[in-house]
GROMACS .gro file of C-alpha atoms in nm:
model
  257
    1UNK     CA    1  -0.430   6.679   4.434
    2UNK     CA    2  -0.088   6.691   4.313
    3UNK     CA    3   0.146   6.787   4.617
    4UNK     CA    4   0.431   6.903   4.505
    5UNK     CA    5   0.595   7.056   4.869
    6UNK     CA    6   0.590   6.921   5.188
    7UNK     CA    7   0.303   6.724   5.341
    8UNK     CA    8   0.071   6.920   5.487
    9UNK     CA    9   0.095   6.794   5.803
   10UNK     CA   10   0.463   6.915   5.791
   11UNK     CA   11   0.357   7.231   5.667
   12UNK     CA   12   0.117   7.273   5.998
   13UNK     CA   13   0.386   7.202   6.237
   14UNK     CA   14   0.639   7.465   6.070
   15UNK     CA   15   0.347   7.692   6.032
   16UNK     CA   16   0.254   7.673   6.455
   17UNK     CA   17   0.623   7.750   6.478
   18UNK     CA   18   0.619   8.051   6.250
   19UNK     CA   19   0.303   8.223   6.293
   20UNK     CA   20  -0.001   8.201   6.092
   21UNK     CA   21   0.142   8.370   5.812
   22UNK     CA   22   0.498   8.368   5.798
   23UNK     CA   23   0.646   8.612   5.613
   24UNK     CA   24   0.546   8.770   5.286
   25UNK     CA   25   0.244   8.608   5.286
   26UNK     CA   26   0.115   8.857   5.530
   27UNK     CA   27   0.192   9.130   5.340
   28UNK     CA   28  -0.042   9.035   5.048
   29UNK     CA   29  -0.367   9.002   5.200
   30UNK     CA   30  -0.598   9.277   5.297
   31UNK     CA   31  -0.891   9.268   5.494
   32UNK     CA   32  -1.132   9.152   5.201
   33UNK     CA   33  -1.186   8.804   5.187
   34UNK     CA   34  -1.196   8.749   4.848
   35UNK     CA   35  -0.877   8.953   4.778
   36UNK     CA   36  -0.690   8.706   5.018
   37UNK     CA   37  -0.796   8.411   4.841
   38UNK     CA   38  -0.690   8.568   4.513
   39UNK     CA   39  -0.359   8.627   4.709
   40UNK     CA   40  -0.268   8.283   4.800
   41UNK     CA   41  -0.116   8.123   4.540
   42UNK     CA   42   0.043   7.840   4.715
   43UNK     CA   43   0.007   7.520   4.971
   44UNK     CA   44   0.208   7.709   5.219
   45UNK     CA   45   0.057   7.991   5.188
   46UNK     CA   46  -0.324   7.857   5.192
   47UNK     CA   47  -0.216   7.635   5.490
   48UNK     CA   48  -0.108   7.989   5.685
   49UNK     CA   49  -0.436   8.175   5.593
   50UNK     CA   50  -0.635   7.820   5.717
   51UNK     CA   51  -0.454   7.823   6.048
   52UNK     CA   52  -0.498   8.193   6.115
   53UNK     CA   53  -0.813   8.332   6.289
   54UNK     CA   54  -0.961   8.512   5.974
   55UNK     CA   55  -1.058   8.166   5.822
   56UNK     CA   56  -1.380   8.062   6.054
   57UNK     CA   57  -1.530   7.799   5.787
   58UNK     CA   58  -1.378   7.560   5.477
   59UNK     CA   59  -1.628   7.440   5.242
   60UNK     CA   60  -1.498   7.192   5.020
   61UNK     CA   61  -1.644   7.107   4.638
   62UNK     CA   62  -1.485   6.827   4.494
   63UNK     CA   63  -1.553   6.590   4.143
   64UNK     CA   64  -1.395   6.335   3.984
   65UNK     CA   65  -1.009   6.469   3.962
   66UNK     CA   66  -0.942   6.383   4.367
   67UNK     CA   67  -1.083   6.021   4.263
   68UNK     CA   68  -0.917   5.980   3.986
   69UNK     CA   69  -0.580   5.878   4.186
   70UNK     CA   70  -0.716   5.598   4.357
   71UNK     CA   71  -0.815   5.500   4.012
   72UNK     CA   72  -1.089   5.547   3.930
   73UNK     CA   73  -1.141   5.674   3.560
   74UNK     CA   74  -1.385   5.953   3.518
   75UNK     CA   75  -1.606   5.943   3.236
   76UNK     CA   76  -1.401   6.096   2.981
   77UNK     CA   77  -1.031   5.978   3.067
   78UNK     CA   78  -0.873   5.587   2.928
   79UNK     CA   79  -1.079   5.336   3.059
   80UNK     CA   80  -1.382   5.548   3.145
   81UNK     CA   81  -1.713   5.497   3.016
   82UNK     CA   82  -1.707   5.713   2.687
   83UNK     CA   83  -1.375   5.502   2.627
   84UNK     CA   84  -1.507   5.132   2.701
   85UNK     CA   85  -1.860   5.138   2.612
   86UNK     CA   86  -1.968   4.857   2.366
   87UNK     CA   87  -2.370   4.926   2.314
   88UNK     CA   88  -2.377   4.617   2.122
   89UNK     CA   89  -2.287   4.399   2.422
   90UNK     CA   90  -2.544   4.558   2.666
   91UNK     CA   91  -2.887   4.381   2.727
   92UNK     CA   92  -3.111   4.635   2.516
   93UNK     CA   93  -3.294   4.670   2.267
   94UNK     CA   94  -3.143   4.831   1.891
   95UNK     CA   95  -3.275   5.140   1.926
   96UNK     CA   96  -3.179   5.205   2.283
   97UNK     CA   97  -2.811   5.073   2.156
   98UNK     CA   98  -2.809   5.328   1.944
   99UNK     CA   99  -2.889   5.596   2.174
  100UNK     CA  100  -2.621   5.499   2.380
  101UNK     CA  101  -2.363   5.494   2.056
  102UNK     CA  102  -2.443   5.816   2.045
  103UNK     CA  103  -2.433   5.955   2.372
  104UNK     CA  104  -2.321   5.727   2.651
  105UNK     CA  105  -2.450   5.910   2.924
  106UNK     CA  106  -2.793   5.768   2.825
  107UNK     CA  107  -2.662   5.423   3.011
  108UNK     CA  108  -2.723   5.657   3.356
  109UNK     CA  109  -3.061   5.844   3.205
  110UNK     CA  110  -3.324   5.824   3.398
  111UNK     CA  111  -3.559   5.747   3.131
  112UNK     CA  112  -3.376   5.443   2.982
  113UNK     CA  113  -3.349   5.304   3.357
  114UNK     CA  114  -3.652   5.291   3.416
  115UNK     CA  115  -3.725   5.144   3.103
  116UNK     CA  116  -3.477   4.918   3.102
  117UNK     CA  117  -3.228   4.895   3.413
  118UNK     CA  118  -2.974   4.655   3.246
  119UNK     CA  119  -2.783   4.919   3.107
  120UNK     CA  120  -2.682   5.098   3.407
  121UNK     CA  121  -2.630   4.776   3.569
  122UNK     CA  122  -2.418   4.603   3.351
  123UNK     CA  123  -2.204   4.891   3.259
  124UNK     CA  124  -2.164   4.941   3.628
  125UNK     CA  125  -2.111   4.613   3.750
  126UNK     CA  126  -1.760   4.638   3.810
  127UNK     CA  127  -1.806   4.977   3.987
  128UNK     CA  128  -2.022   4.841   4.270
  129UNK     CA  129  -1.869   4.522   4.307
  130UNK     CA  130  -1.536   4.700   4.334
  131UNK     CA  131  -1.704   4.929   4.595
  132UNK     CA  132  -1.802   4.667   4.787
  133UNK     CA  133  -1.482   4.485   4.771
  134UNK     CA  134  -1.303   4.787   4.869
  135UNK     CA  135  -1.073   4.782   4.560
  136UNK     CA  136  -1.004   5.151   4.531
  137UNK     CA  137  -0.860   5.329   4.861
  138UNK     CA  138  -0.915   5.736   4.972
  139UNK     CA  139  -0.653   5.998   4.843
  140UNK     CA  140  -0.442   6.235   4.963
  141UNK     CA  141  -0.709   6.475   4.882
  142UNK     CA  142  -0.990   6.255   5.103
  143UNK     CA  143  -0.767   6.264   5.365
  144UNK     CA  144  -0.697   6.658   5.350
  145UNK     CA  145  -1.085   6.681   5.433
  146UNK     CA  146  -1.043   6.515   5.729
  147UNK     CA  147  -0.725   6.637   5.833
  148UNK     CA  148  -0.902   7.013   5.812
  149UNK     CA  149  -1.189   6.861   6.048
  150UNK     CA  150  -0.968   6.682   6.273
  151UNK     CA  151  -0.647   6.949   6.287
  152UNK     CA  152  -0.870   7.259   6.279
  153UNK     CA  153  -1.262   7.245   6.346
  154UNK     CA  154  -1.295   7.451   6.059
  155UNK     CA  155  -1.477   7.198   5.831
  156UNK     CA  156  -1.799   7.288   5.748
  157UNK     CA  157  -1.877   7.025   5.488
  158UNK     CA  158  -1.770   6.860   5.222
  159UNK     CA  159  -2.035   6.882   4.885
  160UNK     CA  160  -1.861   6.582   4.662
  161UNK     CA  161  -2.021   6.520   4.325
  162UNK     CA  162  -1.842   6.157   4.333
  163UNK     CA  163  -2.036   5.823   4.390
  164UNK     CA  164  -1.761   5.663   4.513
  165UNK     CA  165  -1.822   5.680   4.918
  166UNK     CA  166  -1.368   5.745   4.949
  167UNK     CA  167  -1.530   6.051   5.116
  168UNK     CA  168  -1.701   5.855   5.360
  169UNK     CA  169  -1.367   5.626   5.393
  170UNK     CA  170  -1.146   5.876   5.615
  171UNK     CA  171  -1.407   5.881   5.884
  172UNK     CA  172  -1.546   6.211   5.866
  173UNK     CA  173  -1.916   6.268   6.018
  174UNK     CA  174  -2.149   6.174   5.803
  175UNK     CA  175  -2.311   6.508   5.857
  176UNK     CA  176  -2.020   6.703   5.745
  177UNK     CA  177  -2.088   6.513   5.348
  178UNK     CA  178  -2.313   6.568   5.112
  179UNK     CA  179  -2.283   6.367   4.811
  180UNK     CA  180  -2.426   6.603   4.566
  181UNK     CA  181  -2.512   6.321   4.278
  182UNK     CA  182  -2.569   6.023   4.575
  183UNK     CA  183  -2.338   5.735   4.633
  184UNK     CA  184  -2.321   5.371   4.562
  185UNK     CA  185  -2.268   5.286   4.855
  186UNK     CA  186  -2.660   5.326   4.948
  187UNK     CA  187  -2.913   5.112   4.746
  188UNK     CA  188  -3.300   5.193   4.658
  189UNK     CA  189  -3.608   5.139   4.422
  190UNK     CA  190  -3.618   5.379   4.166
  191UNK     CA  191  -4.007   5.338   4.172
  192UNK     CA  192  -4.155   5.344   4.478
  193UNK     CA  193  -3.790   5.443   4.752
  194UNK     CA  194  -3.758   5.153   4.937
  195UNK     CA  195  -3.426   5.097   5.071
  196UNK     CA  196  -3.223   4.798   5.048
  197UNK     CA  197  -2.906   4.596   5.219
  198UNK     CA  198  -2.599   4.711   4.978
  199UNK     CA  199  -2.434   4.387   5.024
  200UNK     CA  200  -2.719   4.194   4.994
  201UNK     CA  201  -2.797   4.456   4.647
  202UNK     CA  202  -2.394   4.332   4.575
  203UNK     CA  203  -2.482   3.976   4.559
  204UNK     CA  204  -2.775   4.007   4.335
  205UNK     CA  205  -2.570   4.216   4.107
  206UNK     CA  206  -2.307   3.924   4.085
  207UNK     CA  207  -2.567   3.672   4.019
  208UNK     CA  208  -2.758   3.831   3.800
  209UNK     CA  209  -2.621   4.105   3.573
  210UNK     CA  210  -2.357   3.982   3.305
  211UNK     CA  211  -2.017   4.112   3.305
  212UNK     CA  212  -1.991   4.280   2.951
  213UNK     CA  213  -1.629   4.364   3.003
  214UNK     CA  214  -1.516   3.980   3.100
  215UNK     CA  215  -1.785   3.724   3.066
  216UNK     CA  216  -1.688   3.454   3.315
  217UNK     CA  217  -1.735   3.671   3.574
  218UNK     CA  218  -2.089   3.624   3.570
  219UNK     CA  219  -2.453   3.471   3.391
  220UNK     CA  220  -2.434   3.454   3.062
  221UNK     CA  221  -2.765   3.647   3.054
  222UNK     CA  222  -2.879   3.946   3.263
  223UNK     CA  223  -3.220   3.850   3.459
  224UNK     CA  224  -3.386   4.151   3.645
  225UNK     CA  225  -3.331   4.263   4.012
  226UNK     CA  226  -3.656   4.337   4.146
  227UNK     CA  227  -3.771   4.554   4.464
  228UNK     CA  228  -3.873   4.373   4.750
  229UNK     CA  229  -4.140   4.630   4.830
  230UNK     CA  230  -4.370   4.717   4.508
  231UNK     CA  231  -4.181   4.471   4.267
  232UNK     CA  232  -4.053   4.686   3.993
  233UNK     CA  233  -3.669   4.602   3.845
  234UNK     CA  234  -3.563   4.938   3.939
  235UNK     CA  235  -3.369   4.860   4.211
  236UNK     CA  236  -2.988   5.031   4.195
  237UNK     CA  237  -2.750   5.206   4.371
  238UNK     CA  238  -2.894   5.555   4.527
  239UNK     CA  239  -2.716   5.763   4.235
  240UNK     CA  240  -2.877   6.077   4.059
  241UNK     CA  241  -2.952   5.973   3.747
  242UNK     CA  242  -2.948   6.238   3.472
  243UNK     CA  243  -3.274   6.346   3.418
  244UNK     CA  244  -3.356   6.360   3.783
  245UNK     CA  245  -3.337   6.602   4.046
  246UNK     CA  246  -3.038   6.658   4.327
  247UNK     CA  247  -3.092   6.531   4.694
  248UNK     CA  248  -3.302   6.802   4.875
  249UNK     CA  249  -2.988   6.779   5.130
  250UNK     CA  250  -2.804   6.981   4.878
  251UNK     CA  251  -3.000   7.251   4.838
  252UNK     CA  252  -3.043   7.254   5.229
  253UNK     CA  253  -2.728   7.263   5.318
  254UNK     CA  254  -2.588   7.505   4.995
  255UNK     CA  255  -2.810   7.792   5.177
  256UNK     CA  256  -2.700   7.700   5.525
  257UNK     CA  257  -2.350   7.720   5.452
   0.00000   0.00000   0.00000
């Protein structure tokens, strides 16, 4: 979120003193719903409609753009995976390299994990490290969640398709999330669902998976991370791979709200 005008929290305080609307603002919206939101065409402006008594409930779908500031690279921008991937570094076999030369999103298949898990580990060992170590901090548009759940009790939930957890960061109620492809901040098997300590996940990952992007940063070779529980190496991060289905939660809470 690019924010251009004042703060927002400014723009609350000279709103109160105004009146929901202001002044043309009011003039523009009609008693259909939709038409107002087609109406507002500013911060101001969808700050006043927020604030007045005709908005009962803010949903909030968000992807990779309000991350991106903190940054974190989405797939597709410099220093995202489709820019940095090297298949022929990754701890697979020639065939699967070549999969993943051709499309990289077969590094978070669900498939090729199970198959082989080194992929999606080693290609995001930085990511969950970095998680852990708090490396990347929420942005203004994290904190504009909050702000609408603090300021307003008009939150109903945000659905983020980010893994990140910077959602989770500005202390909203966990109940008011739903992290539509699952975070990294929560760690299970792949095979059988047991869950696992993330830290304790962390230090596995550092002593264990390679670092293809800088090599001293960890083994030379990958060895597997197996599950505690039914002792499969399918032990990651609790992320929708592609190939798999969304969290129930989603579809629970999409019909709710």
């Amino acid at each position: 979120l690019t924010c251009t005008t004042s703060p927002f929290s400014d723009m609350m305080q000279e709103i109160h003193a105004n009146g929901p609307y202001g002044v043309s603002q009011a003039s523009d919206v009609t008693d259909d719903n939709a038409t107002k939101m087609r109406t507002i065409t500013d911060l101001v402006g969808l700050a006043r409609f927020i604030l007045s008594p005709e908005c009962r409930s803010v949903v909030i779908l968000t992807g990779a753009g309000v991350s991106v500031a903190s940054g974190i690279p989405d797939f597709r921008s410099p220093g995202g995976m489709y820019d940095t991937l090297r298949p022929e570094l990754i701890t697979a076999t020639q065939s699967q390299r070549r999969m993943m030369a051709i499309d990289p999103t077969y590094v978070v298949e669900k498939g090729m994990f199970v198959n082989n898990a080194f992929p999606y580990l080693e290609v995001r060992r930085p990511f969950i490290l970095g998680v852990r170590d708090r490396k990347w901090k929420p942005t203004i548009a994290h904190h504009f969640a909050n702000l609408l759940h603090t300021k307003t009790g008009k939150l109903t939930r945000v659905f983020t398709q980010n893994i990140d957890g910077l959602t989770n960061a500005v202390n909203l109620p966990d109940e008011k999330i739903v992290p539509v492809h699952g975070t990294i901040c929560k760690v299970s098997c792949e095979t059988c669902g047991e869950d696992s300590n993330f830290d304790e996940f962390c230090d596995e990952v550092e002593r264990k998976i390679k670092d293809i992007y800088d090599p001293r940063n960890g083994p030379e070779e990958s060895t597997p991370i197996r599950c505690k529980s039914c002792g499969n190496a399918t032990v990651k991060p609790r992320t929708v791979l592609f190939g798999s289905s969304l969290p129930e939660e989603f579809f629970v809470r999409a019909e709710e709200d």
